XYZ file of C-alpha atoms in Angstrom:
685
model
C -26.573 10.382 -53.581
C -23.514 10.770 -51.563
C -21.897 6.916 -49.872
C -23.263 6.209 -46.213
C -20.303 5.018 -43.934
C -22.365 1.775 -42.652
C -21.399 0.755 -47.309
C -18.983 -1.315 -46.796
C -15.434 -1.225 -48.834
C -15.001 -4.684 -50.904
C -13.395 -7.455 -47.376
C -10.418 -8.214 -49.632
C -9.560 -4.612 -49.520
C -10.200 -4.400 -45.820
C -7.549 -3.759 -43.336
C -9.242 -2.593 -40.502
C -13.227 -3.339 -40.352
C -15.161 -2.947 -37.833
C -19.458 -3.526 -38.100
C -22.867 -2.596 -35.330
C -20.366 -2.081 -32.421
C -22.381 -0.920 -29.821
C -20.772 0.241 -26.312
C -22.035 1.557 -23.298
C -20.245 2.431 -19.529
C -23.464 2.941 -17.936
C -27.115 2.839 -18.511
C -27.743 5.736 -19.334
C -24.350 6.536 -21.098
C -24.224 4.459 -25.276
C -21.553 5.302 -26.256
C -21.440 3.479 -29.875
C -24.819 2.907 -31.540
C -24.463 0.673 -34.011
C -20.310 2.022 -35.835
C -19.330 0.839 -38.943
C -16.532 1.612 -40.864
C -14.024 -0.703 -43.070
C -10.151 0.734 -43.148
C -8.659 -0.173 -46.429
C -5.401 -1.319 -46.598
C -2.350 0.067 -47.185
C -4.328 4.405 -46.951
C -4.804 6.761 -43.734
C -8.604 6.741 -43.065
C -9.173 10.037 -40.595
C -12.633 9.815 -38.352
C -12.811 13.247 -36.862
C -15.266 14.319 -34.975
C -16.116 16.911 -31.141
C -14.908 15.444 -27.969
C -16.908 13.231 -25.825
C -18.421 11.554 -30.161
C -16.826 8.116 -29.334
C -14.074 8.260 -31.423
C -11.327 7.238 -28.290
C -13.834 4.751 -27.240
C -13.417 3.486 -30.929
C -10.475 3.208 -31.250
C -9.500 1.063 -27.493
C -12.261 -1.536 -29.123
C -10.415 -1.292 -32.306
C -7.356 -2.241 -30.148
C -8.359 -4.026 -27.353
C -8.361 -2.561 -24.688
C -12.261 -2.329 -24.472
C -15.117 -4.736 -25.524
C -17.438 -3.975 -27.423
C -21.676 -4.780 -26.069
C -22.121 -5.986 -29.158
C -20.766 -6.310 -33.191
C -17.798 -6.861 -34.869
C -14.033 -5.614 -35.385
C -11.700 -7.949 -37.515
C -7.803 -6.887 -38.049
C -6.047 -8.408 -40.671
C -3.224 -8.973 -38.409
C -3.572 -10.417 -35.101
C 0.164 -10.132 -33.985
C -0.062 -6.729 -31.552
C 3.904 -5.638 -33.522
C 1.788 -5.053 -36.207
C 0.109 -2.322 -34.303
C 1.443 1.668 -33.139
C -1.041 2.514 -31.006
C -0.653 6.746 -29.523
C -3.482 7.720 -26.883
C -4.812 11.005 -27.097
C -2.835 11.075 -23.452
C 0.463 11.181 -23.116
C 0.619 7.687 -20.725
C 4.349 7.127 -20.862
C 6.212 7.690 -17.851
C 7.385 11.490 -15.940
C 10.442 9.826 -14.137
C 11.663 8.178 -17.364
C 14.299 10.306 -19.926
C 13.809 10.282 -23.588
C 16.453 7.619 -24.152
C 14.987 5.243 -20.778
C 11.492 6.119 -23.098
C 12.415 4.629 -26.411
C 14.863 1.210 -25.551
C 11.714 0.672 -21.897
C 9.216 0.330 -26.076
C 12.301 -0.712 -27.985
C 12.544 -3.635 -25.601
C 8.988 -4.871 -25.582
C 8.629 -5.273 -29.030
C 12.387 -7.126 -29.503
C 14.571 -5.043 -31.134
C 17.817 -4.640 -30.695
C 20.002 -1.661 -28.943
C 21.591 -0.617 -32.081
C 17.862 -0.194 -33.020
C 16.666 1.393 -31.146
C 19.974 4.418 -31.297
C 19.168 4.243 -34.893
C 15.297 4.988 -34.517
C 16.714 7.953 -32.105
C 18.117 8.962 -34.555
C 16.460 9.304 -37.434
C 12.328 10.272 -35.538
C 15.349 13.220 -33.764
C 15.973 14.517 -37.505
C 11.897 13.823 -38.387
C 10.503 15.262 -35.688
C 12.546 16.950 -33.997
C 12.681 15.527 -29.980
C 14.316 17.182 -27.310
C 17.312 15.953 -25.495
C 18.143 11.656 -24.841
C 18.549 13.042 -21.253
C 15.582 15.174 -20.870
C 13.012 13.860 -18.566
C 9.439 13.267 -19.780
C 8.113 15.854 -17.067
C 10.292 18.501 -18.472
C 9.431 19.003 -21.764
C 6.557 20.935 -23.491
C 3.529 19.671 -23.937
C 3.948 20.010 -27.057
C 7.720 17.838 -27.525
C 6.246 15.224 -25.224
C 3.435 14.597 -28.090
C 6.141 14.059 -30.322
C 8.466 11.379 -28.825
C 4.792 9.846 -27.578
C 4.730 9.743 -31.663
C 8.408 9.032 -32.104
C 7.211 6.010 -29.499
C 3.599 4.729 -31.415
C 6.151 4.214 -35.110
C 9.738 3.013 -32.998
C 8.718 -0.870 -34.155
C 7.444 -0.466 -37.776
C 4.224 -1.116 -36.876
C 1.949 -2.350 -40.606
C -1.018 -1.115 -37.967
C -0.620 3.630 -36.605
C -4.078 4.085 -34.620
C -3.047 7.590 -33.967
C -5.452 9.679 -31.413
C -5.368 12.881 -31.866
C -1.311 13.173 -32.696
C -1.691 16.296 -34.153
C -2.811 18.836 -30.641
C -1.027 20.885 -29.253
C 2.324 21.164 -32.400
C 3.055 23.849 -34.636
C 1.614 23.570 -38.340
C 5.301 23.110 -39.686
C 5.744 20.322 -37.517
C 1.945 18.847 -37.903
C 2.989 19.603 -42.299
C 6.092 16.779 -41.625
C 4.028 14.774 -40.013
C 1.569 14.527 -42.608
C 4.535 14.106 -44.496
C 6.079 11.651 -42.720
C 2.733 9.634 -42.380
C 1.306 10.039 -46.589
C 5.096 8.127 -46.977
C 4.542 6.005 -44.735
C 0.862 4.717 -46.736
C 2.625 4.584 -49.847
C 4.880 2.081 -47.511
C 2.225 -0.307 -46.654
C 0.710 1.349 -43.362
C -2.706 0.953 -43.014
C -3.081 4.170 -40.161
C -5.909 5.785 -38.603
C -5.412 8.701 -37.312
C -8.929 11.496 -35.897
C -7.813 14.940 -35.023
C -10.466 18.166 -33.859
C -8.539 19.676 -37.227
C -10.150 19.252 -39.388
C -8.981 20.867 -42.708
C -5.273 18.685 -42.294
C -7.744 15.852 -42.350
C -8.049 16.152 -46.148
C -4.306 14.764 -46.383
C -6.375 11.279 -46.151
C -7.899 8.955 -48.098
C -11.085 8.586 -46.537
C -13.206 9.977 -44.494
C -15.163 8.685 -41.503
C -17.463 12.028 -39.635
C -18.586 10.216 -36.660
C -21.190 12.492 -34.168
C -23.165 10.853 -31.099
C -22.112 7.710 -31.290
C -22.449 7.666 -35.549
C -20.739 7.555 -38.231
C -22.832 9.633 -39.800
C -20.705 9.639 -43.735
C -17.508 8.554 -44.522
C -16.368 8.744 -48.948
C -13.204 10.657 -49.731
C -12.753 14.488 -49.370
C -13.029 15.312 -52.896
C -15.879 12.397 -53.126
C -17.394 14.391 -49.794
C -16.439 18.255 -50.663
C -18.350 17.225 -55.499
C -21.168 15.514 -52.658
C -22.266 18.247 -50.678
C -21.076 20.979 -52.552
C -19.011 22.447 -50.545
C -14.793 24.025 -50.887
C -14.761 23.314 -47.026
C -14.506 19.568 -44.122
C -16.152 22.086 -41.700
C -19.013 23.004 -44.181
C -19.931 19.537 -45.053
C -19.602 18.368 -41.537
C -21.455 20.676 -39.846
C -23.792 20.078 -43.453
C -24.512 16.770 -42.162
C -24.574 18.037 -38.965
C -27.722 19.599 -39.486
C -29.448 17.191 -41.821
C -31.839 14.898 -39.730
C -29.932 12.170 -39.395
C -32.982 10.749 -37.682
C -33.632 7.507 -38.925
C -30.117 7.002 -39.751
C -30.590 6.700 -35.948
C -33.309 4.798 -35.319
C -32.293 2.064 -37.499
C -29.038 1.565 -35.659
C -30.420 1.527 -32.094
C -30.550 -1.538 -30.649
C -28.122 -4.756 -31.269
C -27.645 -6.238 -34.252
C -27.784 -10.292 -32.628
C -25.797 -12.350 -34.416
C -22.508 -10.528 -34.605
C -20.031 -13.028 -34.697
C -15.787 -12.337 -34.676
C -14.055 -13.965 -37.405
C -10.965 -14.141 -35.194
C -9.516 -12.599 -32.378
C -7.493 -8.891 -31.359
C -4.265 -8.527 -31.009
C -4.353 -8.351 -27.159
C -6.711 -11.502 -26.740
C -3.966 -13.119 -28.732
C -1.453 -12.100 -26.175
C -1.232 -14.279 -23.529
C 1.753 -16.619 -23.824
C 4.460 -14.960 -21.599
C 7.710 -13.303 -22.896
C 10.962 -12.809 -22.025
C 11.306 -10.110 -23.383
C 9.360 -7.866 -22.674
C 9.145 -8.204 -19.149
C 13.087 -7.454 -19.223
C 12.199 -3.965 -20.342
C 10.321 -3.574 -17.011
C 12.932 -4.938 -15.134
C 14.328 -2.486 -17.687
C 12.159 0.151 -16.927
C 11.611 -1.062 -12.879
C 15.381 -0.397 -13.192
C 14.778 3.177 -14.657
C 12.831 4.425 -11.598
C 15.038 3.226 -8.715
C 18.021 5.017 -9.855
C 15.628 7.875 -10.200
C 13.419 7.580 -7.580
C 16.244 7.485 -4.366
C 13.390 9.258 -2.684
C 11.347 6.265 -3.068
C 14.178 4.438 -2.919
C 15.439 5.448 0.599
C 11.782 5.656 1.958
C 11.605 2.049 1.775
C 14.830 1.090 3.197
C 14.380 3.833 5.321
C 11.418 3.647 7.244
C 11.973 -0.039 8.616
C 14.666 1.310 10.329
C 12.726 4.130 11.603
C 9.717 2.550 12.965
C 11.814 -0.505 14.348
C 14.197 2.323 16.631
C 11.584 4.161 17.563
C 8.664 1.013 19.295
C 12.507 0.227 20.635
C 12.494 3.691 22.404
C 9.166 4.316 23.184
C 7.464 0.823 24.003
C 7.922 -1.634 26.844
C 10.361 -0.233 29.084
C 8.639 0.683 32.439
C 7.546 4.360 33.203
C 9.968 5.799 35.573
C 9.343 9.508 37.761
C 5.878 8.718 38.677
C 3.635 10.285 40.500
C 1.210 9.330 44.062
C 0.439 10.929 47.195
C 1.545 10.280 50.723
C -0.099 10.628 54.271
C 1.495 9.192 56.222
C -0.426 9.901 60.018
C 2.674 8.331 62.059
C 6.135 10.432 61.286
C 6.989 13.475 59.109
C 8.185 12.654 56.158
C 10.560 14.553 55.981
C 11.438 12.611 58.980
C 11.565 9.291 57.841
C 14.721 9.183 54.746
C 16.766 9.795 57.928
C 15.522 7.256 59.604
C 15.435 4.203 57.286
C 18.240 4.342 56.205
C 19.662 4.668 60.434
C 17.324 1.341 61.032
C 17.177 -1.003 57.909
C 18.023 -4.479 59.452
C 17.252 -4.143 62.647
C 13.376 -6.170 64.179
C 11.307 -3.654 64.041
C 9.355 -5.113 67.193
C 12.544 -4.165 69.386
C 13.031 -0.592 67.845
C 11.628 1.783 67.029
C 10.452 1.477 63.337
C 8.053 2.695 60.743
C 6.337 0.257 58.559
C 5.603 3.505 56.322
C 9.058 5.235 56.763
C 10.337 1.051 55.119
C 8.138 1.277 52.258
C 8.473 4.844 51.120
C 12.663 4.246 51.063
C 11.156 0.779 49.023
C 9.441 2.637 46.036
C 12.506 5.822 45.622
C 14.675 3.258 44.743
C 11.555 2.143 42.268
C 12.021 6.333 41.001
C 8.365 7.631 41.917
C 8.383 11.051 43.311
C 6.548 11.607 46.490
C 4.336 14.084 47.065
C 3.043 14.582 50.220
C -0.702 15.793 51.713
C -2.228 15.916 54.888
C -6.014 14.564 53.741
C -7.702 12.471 51.571
C -10.364 15.120 49.512
C -7.135 17.160 48.955
C -5.104 13.694 47.460
C -8.538 12.937 45.702
C -9.103 16.224 43.777
C -4.806 15.187 42.381
C -5.826 12.974 41.049
C -8.666 13.296 39.478
C -6.393 16.593 38.459
C -3.877 14.593 37.250
C -1.788 15.994 38.637
C -1.086 12.569 40.304
C -1.903 8.255 39.814
C -2.268 7.057 42.788
C -2.756 7.289 46.928
C -1.300 5.543 50.299
C -2.022 6.540 53.176
C -1.070 5.211 55.831
C -3.087 5.061 59.571
C -1.491 7.178 63.204
C -0.264 3.198 64.738
C 0.682 1.610 60.933
C 3.387 0.545 62.578
C 2.470 -0.519 65.897
C -0.468 -2.630 64.835
C 2.086 -5.275 62.552
C 3.077 -5.593 65.569
C 0.337 -6.869 68.132
C -0.482 -8.917 64.898
C 2.206 -10.591 64.892
C 2.398 -10.732 68.710
C -0.924 -11.848 68.874
C -1.078 -13.311 66.081
C -5.513 -14.718 65.693
C -6.279 -13.013 69.010
C -5.178 -10.198 67.453
C -8.301 -7.094 68.751
C -10.597 -6.138 64.527
C -9.863 -2.510 65.396
C -6.188 -3.478 65.418
C -6.568 -5.540 61.941
C -7.923 -2.435 60.547
C -5.370 -0.006 61.530
C -2.135 -2.689 59.476
C -3.934 -1.790 56.168
C -2.346 0.057 54.108
C -4.759 1.702 52.279
C -4.837 2.723 47.874
C -6.590 4.906 45.728
C -5.619 4.963 42.164
C -6.395 6.466 38.728
C -7.711 3.468 36.926
C -8.243 4.787 33.513
C -5.027 3.869 32.307
C -4.799 0.944 33.048
C -1.163 -0.457 31.832
C 0.401 2.167 34.726
C -2.432 1.145 37.142
C -1.827 -2.500 36.984
C 1.959 -1.742 36.512
C 1.118 0.780 40.372
C -0.481 -2.084 42.750
C 2.310 -4.402 40.860
C 5.387 -1.976 42.801
C 3.275 -1.212 45.672
C 2.859 -4.524 46.162
C 6.425 -5.787 45.836
C 7.473 -2.627 47.661
C 5.630 -3.074 50.480
C 6.693 -6.943 50.431
C 10.661 -5.998 50.500
C 9.959 -3.559 52.935
C 8.579 -6.359 55.592
C 11.509 -7.979 55.475
C 13.294 -5.388 56.214
C 10.549 -4.291 59.005
C 11.630 -8.233 59.881
C 15.162 -7.316 60.027
C 17.069 -9.950 62.616
C 14.289 -10.632 64.592
C 13.400 -14.540 64.751
C 13.145 -17.241 61.335
C 9.736 -17.834 62.364
C 8.799 -14.391 61.802
C 10.514 -14.164 58.102
C 8.101 -16.590 57.279
C 4.891 -15.053 58.463
C 5.607 -12.689 56.446
C 6.287 -14.145 53.146
C 4.570 -14.813 50.292
C 3.481 -18.294 50.651
C 4.872 -18.941 46.967
C 7.722 -20.562 45.302
C 8.669 -18.979 42.134
C 10.647 -20.461 39.706
C 12.596 -19.557 36.797
C 10.407 -19.139 33.862
C 11.178 -22.166 30.891
C 10.691 -19.673 28.526
C 11.414 -15.768 28.015
C 12.989 -14.385 31.788
C 10.399 -13.407 34.581
C 11.383 -10.150 34.431
C 10.223 -10.101 30.456
C 8.937 -6.759 28.716
C 5.991 -5.597 27.114
C 8.504 -5.162 24.775
C 9.617 -8.893 23.436
C 5.129 -9.994 23.818
C 4.764 -7.120 21.390
C 8.298 -6.856 18.990
C 6.669 -9.982 16.866
C 4.358 -8.378 15.942
C 5.679 -5.491 15.166
C 7.821 -6.950 13.339
C 5.148 -8.530 11.257
C 3.218 -5.705 11.145
C 6.076 -3.907 10.060
C 6.313 -7.154 7.067
C 3.123 -7.313 5.632
C 2.091 -3.666 5.180
C 5.589 -1.289 4.008
C 5.124 -3.849 1.092
C 1.106 -3.611 1.190
C 1.648 0.600 0.325
C 5.127 0.669 -2.146
C 3.414 -1.925 -4.079
C -0.228 0.527 -3.997
C 1.087 3.411 -4.633
C 2.824 2.155 -7.523
C 0.677 0.829 -9.222
C -1.591 3.144 -9.332
C 0.589 5.588 -10.309
C 1.397 4.155 -13.707
C -3.153 2.499 -13.543
C -3.770 6.161 -13.497
C -2.010 7.805 -15.929
C -2.442 6.131 -18.491
C 1.048 4.020 -18.534
C -0.008 0.664 -18.232
C -3.359 1.067 -20.335
C -0.634 2.166 -23.027
C 1.993 -0.636 -22.113
C -0.294 -3.195 -21.711
C -1.429 -2.103 -25.380
C 2.095 -2.923 -26.193
C 1.373 -5.989 -26.000
C 2.896 -6.099 -21.784
C 0.732 -8.726 -20.557
C -0.707 -8.152 -16.349
C 1.272 -10.809 -15.529
C 5.268 -9.883 -16.912
C 4.314 -6.249 -14.658
C 3.659 -7.837 -11.424
C 5.982 -10.491 -11.322
C 9.293 -7.646 -12.637
C 7.564 -5.600 -9.416
C 7.730 -8.839 -7.579
C 11.513 -9.466 -8.261
C 12.322 -5.494 -6.839
C 9.889 -5.951 -4.583
C 11.188 -9.419 -2.929
C 14.299 -7.681 -3.295
C 13.282 -4.766 -1.182
C 11.555 -6.881 1.536
C 14.267 -9.235 2.216
C 16.325 -6.242 3.193
C 13.601 -5.002 5.542
C 13.779 -8.238 6.908
C 17.016 -8.187 7.522
C 17.582 -5.172 9.332
C 14.283 -5.400 10.996
C 16.284 -8.723 12.891
C 19.961 -7.129 13.110
C 18.549 -3.727 15.552
C 14.846 -5.956 16.758
C 17.024 -8.773 18.089
C 20.866 -7.523 18.104
C 21.098 -3.485 18.313
C 18.426 -4.001 21.194
C 18.570 -7.502 22.227
C 15.224 -8.436 22.202
C 14.925 -12.363 23.461
C 15.471 -14.110 20.088
C 16.602 -18.254 20.688
C 14.896 -19.846 17.846
C 15.959 -20.584 14.009
C 16.862 -17.269 11.638
C 16.908 -18.816 9.256
C 12.930 -20.236 9.709
C 12.601 -16.307 10.936
C 13.749 -14.586 8.599
C 11.817 -17.188 5.906
C 8.143 -16.241 7.140
C 9.211 -12.202 7.064
C 9.805 -12.820 3.471
C 6.250 -14.507 3.179
C 4.797 -12.406 5.081
C 6.203 -9.265 2.719
C 5.037 -11.183 -0.064
C 1.512 -11.186 1.269
C 1.157 -7.967 1.448
C 3.487 -7.738 -1.814
C -0.356 -9.473 -3.243
C -2.271 -7.119 -0.989
C -0.784 -4.834 -3.050
C -2.294 -5.961 -5.894
C -5.207 -6.004 -4.891
C -6.294 -2.514 -3.416
C -3.891 -1.123 -6.619
C -6.717 -2.408 -8.546
C -9.738 -1.943 -6.312
C -9.075 1.275 -6.668
C -8.479 4.441 -8.843
C -7.193 7.302 -6.261
C -4.241 7.134 -4.146
C -6.202 8.006 -1.680
C -8.718 5.990 -1.522
C -5.926 3.417 -1.765
C -3.804 4.793 0.999
C -7.556 4.798 3.585
C -7.887 0.857 1.948
C -4.367 0.207 3.470
C -4.315 2.411 6.603
C -7.739 1.577 7.402
C -6.776 -2.049 6.521
C -3.537 -1.370 8.521
C -5.526 -0.821 12.188
C -8.177 -3.720 11.851
C -5.319 -6.136 12.056
C -2.865 -4.551 14.747
C -6.385 -4.788 17.087
C -6.575 -8.058 16.143
C -4.809 -10.110 15.256
C -2.525 -10.128 18.863
C -0.612 -8.053 17.961
C -0.638 -5.492 20.295
C -2.639 -7.629 23.494
C -3.237 -11.583 23.252
C -5.777 -13.322 20.784
C -7.639 -15.226 23.937
C -8.151 -12.096 25.417
C -10.468 -10.715 22.633
C -13.994 -10.598 22.948
C -17.167 -12.954 21.980
C -16.667 -14.050 18.182
C -13.106 -12.471 17.386
C -11.909 -15.041 20.402
C -12.054 -17.514 17.921
C -12.423 -15.865 14.656
C -9.063 -13.938 14.871
C -7.595 -17.050 13.593
C -8.978 -15.951 10.148
C -6.742 -12.851 9.962
C -4.279 -12.491 8.343
C -1.007 -12.970 10.254
C -2.311 -13.650 12.748
C -1.455 -16.848 12.791
C 2.307 -15.411 11.942
C 2.855 -13.397 14.353
C 2.041 -16.712 16.644
C 4.956 -17.999 15.054
C 7.360 -15.636 15.309
C 6.716 -15.785 18.541
C 7.342 -18.885 18.935
C 10.269 -19.452 17.380
C 11.872 -15.750 18.609
C 11.105 -16.412 22.482
C 10.296 -20.272 22.525
C 12.860 -21.331 19.659
C 10.314 -23.537 18.411
C 11.292 -25.248 15.259
C 9.699 -26.006 12.120
C 7.791 -28.873 12.841
C 6.450 -27.029 15.375
C 2.051 -26.698 14.523
C 1.666 -23.452 15.992
C 5.502 -22.155 13.157
C 4.278 -24.480 10.468
C 0.552 -23.289 10.508
C 1.981 -19.225 10.492
C 3.912 -21.123 7.284
C 0.619 -22.434 5.543
C -1.763 -19.850 6.899
C 0.272 -17.107 4.884
C 0.392 -18.899 1.926
C -3.133 -19.525 1.663
C -3.635 -15.911 2.326
C -1.208 -15.514 -0.375
C -2.756 -17.581 -2.929
C -6.637 -15.816 -2.339
C -4.922 -12.253 -3.155
C -3.319 -13.633 -6.122
C -6.996 -15.200 -6.528
C -9.166 -11.538 -5.800
C -6.075 -9.455 -7.740
C -6.646 -12.168 -10.713
C -10.316 -11.302 -10.850
C -10.386 -7.548 -10.471
C -7.384 -7.736 -12.205
C -10.608 -9.558 -15.647
C -13.036 -7.538 -14.640
C -11.490 -4.014 -14.906
C -9.443 -4.701 -18.242
C -10.759 -2.019 -20.385
C -12.052 0.584 -18.004
C -8.487 1.960 -16.729
C -9.571 4.345 -19.666
C -12.767 5.909 -20.763
C -12.460 8.367 -22.703
């Protein structure tokens, strides 16, 4: 009877041992069902089986990227540098050149520049690699796989794990690869290789035939051919599939209790921060920044565009607003000359019209006046959005004002009623209606002052407001809405731009399998995140300088506090946004979902953080909880720095810093938990 796969070889000869391996991704998808295999030292082990049988999952478990639900995996070496892994997919950054890929992975494994160049020349002669300056994205599928294989062999590992290395290659090159693998095994290397081409596995020392998550048989190719009386391994595999294996499956369908790992797998033992790997990631980021100029221009240009458009579009009072006038005391066309001619005389002694004076003041404020003859037509124009407001003067408006001045509290009720200006407004746009009401009130005050003219002094006291407005303690009496919104705009930009950049960069890496391969090569997520953070913080500093210059120098928004404190706050905000970007990248699998979450977050922040409206104006519980929303306190701090000149010792300012640091720690903790929970699940093939 033929030897069965679950019968182990003697342990002293084993380089890789797998015992009773079980793995499922969900309740209905049991991928590995008690797999056991043994890979002897200095041999080639060919793992055969159809797509979906669990080969790639088994390899991911061996290299440590995926954890078994139950079972034992033991490797002869637990040093990550001793393993060379070529995944089934390309998993190389498409924007890097062949040469840059070699330098990146060579630096990860601590190879010198001369060693990397020497190894490239060696593999170029062996595998006919593409030109070193060609981008990975511009290579054919076969060329990409050759580069991928060469990268796996670059650091001369003792254990090679190759997933479908010959797929898509011509027979001559496949022959070269197998000859090289045979030479490597004779030099003391151990190789595990999966392949769809069953017959080429006859070159392996041992073949394991896998189907539906179990090993059907494991033996030397010649032994399998002899045992099953077949001339090809394909016939052997077909015969094994036909044979009733239900008993084997039934015996292996339940996890074996008490499985104990003898020692840590290489990735579990790879916890220490390594300068060489960090340097490799920095090198890669430098390559990508140089190559992806469009992203660089976008990151440096967006803050300029946003702040320029903000200052050009927001905060200035609207001009040329259309309003309607019904003037029953004088024809509107006769008003202009009359107003200019008599505006310094006392209206008690001269034939002056208060309606003309008010219209004159509205013209000075750039209002466009449209004449109407009845209220209903004018109201219809408001409903059609032809005008924003309507003013109506009674036929004896000015005469009634005179009577009120002369008779005071003895004025008749009709006189008082006719001296009032009637006003209708479109209040669907609240800011516009407030602006029009303000301008009408101020214009009326100026008109009355002109009507008084050279009248006696006591009359000026009658028409003036009973309030004396002093200069503002903070800001100015003529400040605009832009001055209030500017700090919020700056904070939103500094939070949102790093968030989006980090999210999309990290998703690019993990979705293309790049992150998975790099982590399998020994890179830790901390090294990747730290290298990205250095690049991102450089961007953040440049963006903060751009925004401050445009917002507060070029457009002269008020800034009376410390530049250093304000700049430092923006850097802290940017770093917090960057860390939140890691959260979005780890919690989403697609750019669309992450982008949607990022935009949604930005919209919620704008509504709740006091960006466009004072937090004191929020409704109910939001009014008391919005201080716990990210950047709410930071906006208040920046507003205090820029418009009030507060320093770091002011409660509002240092609480802005404290809140952002707390949120940065919260986002970091969430990203760490997400990374730990997601580790090994980026690729479930």
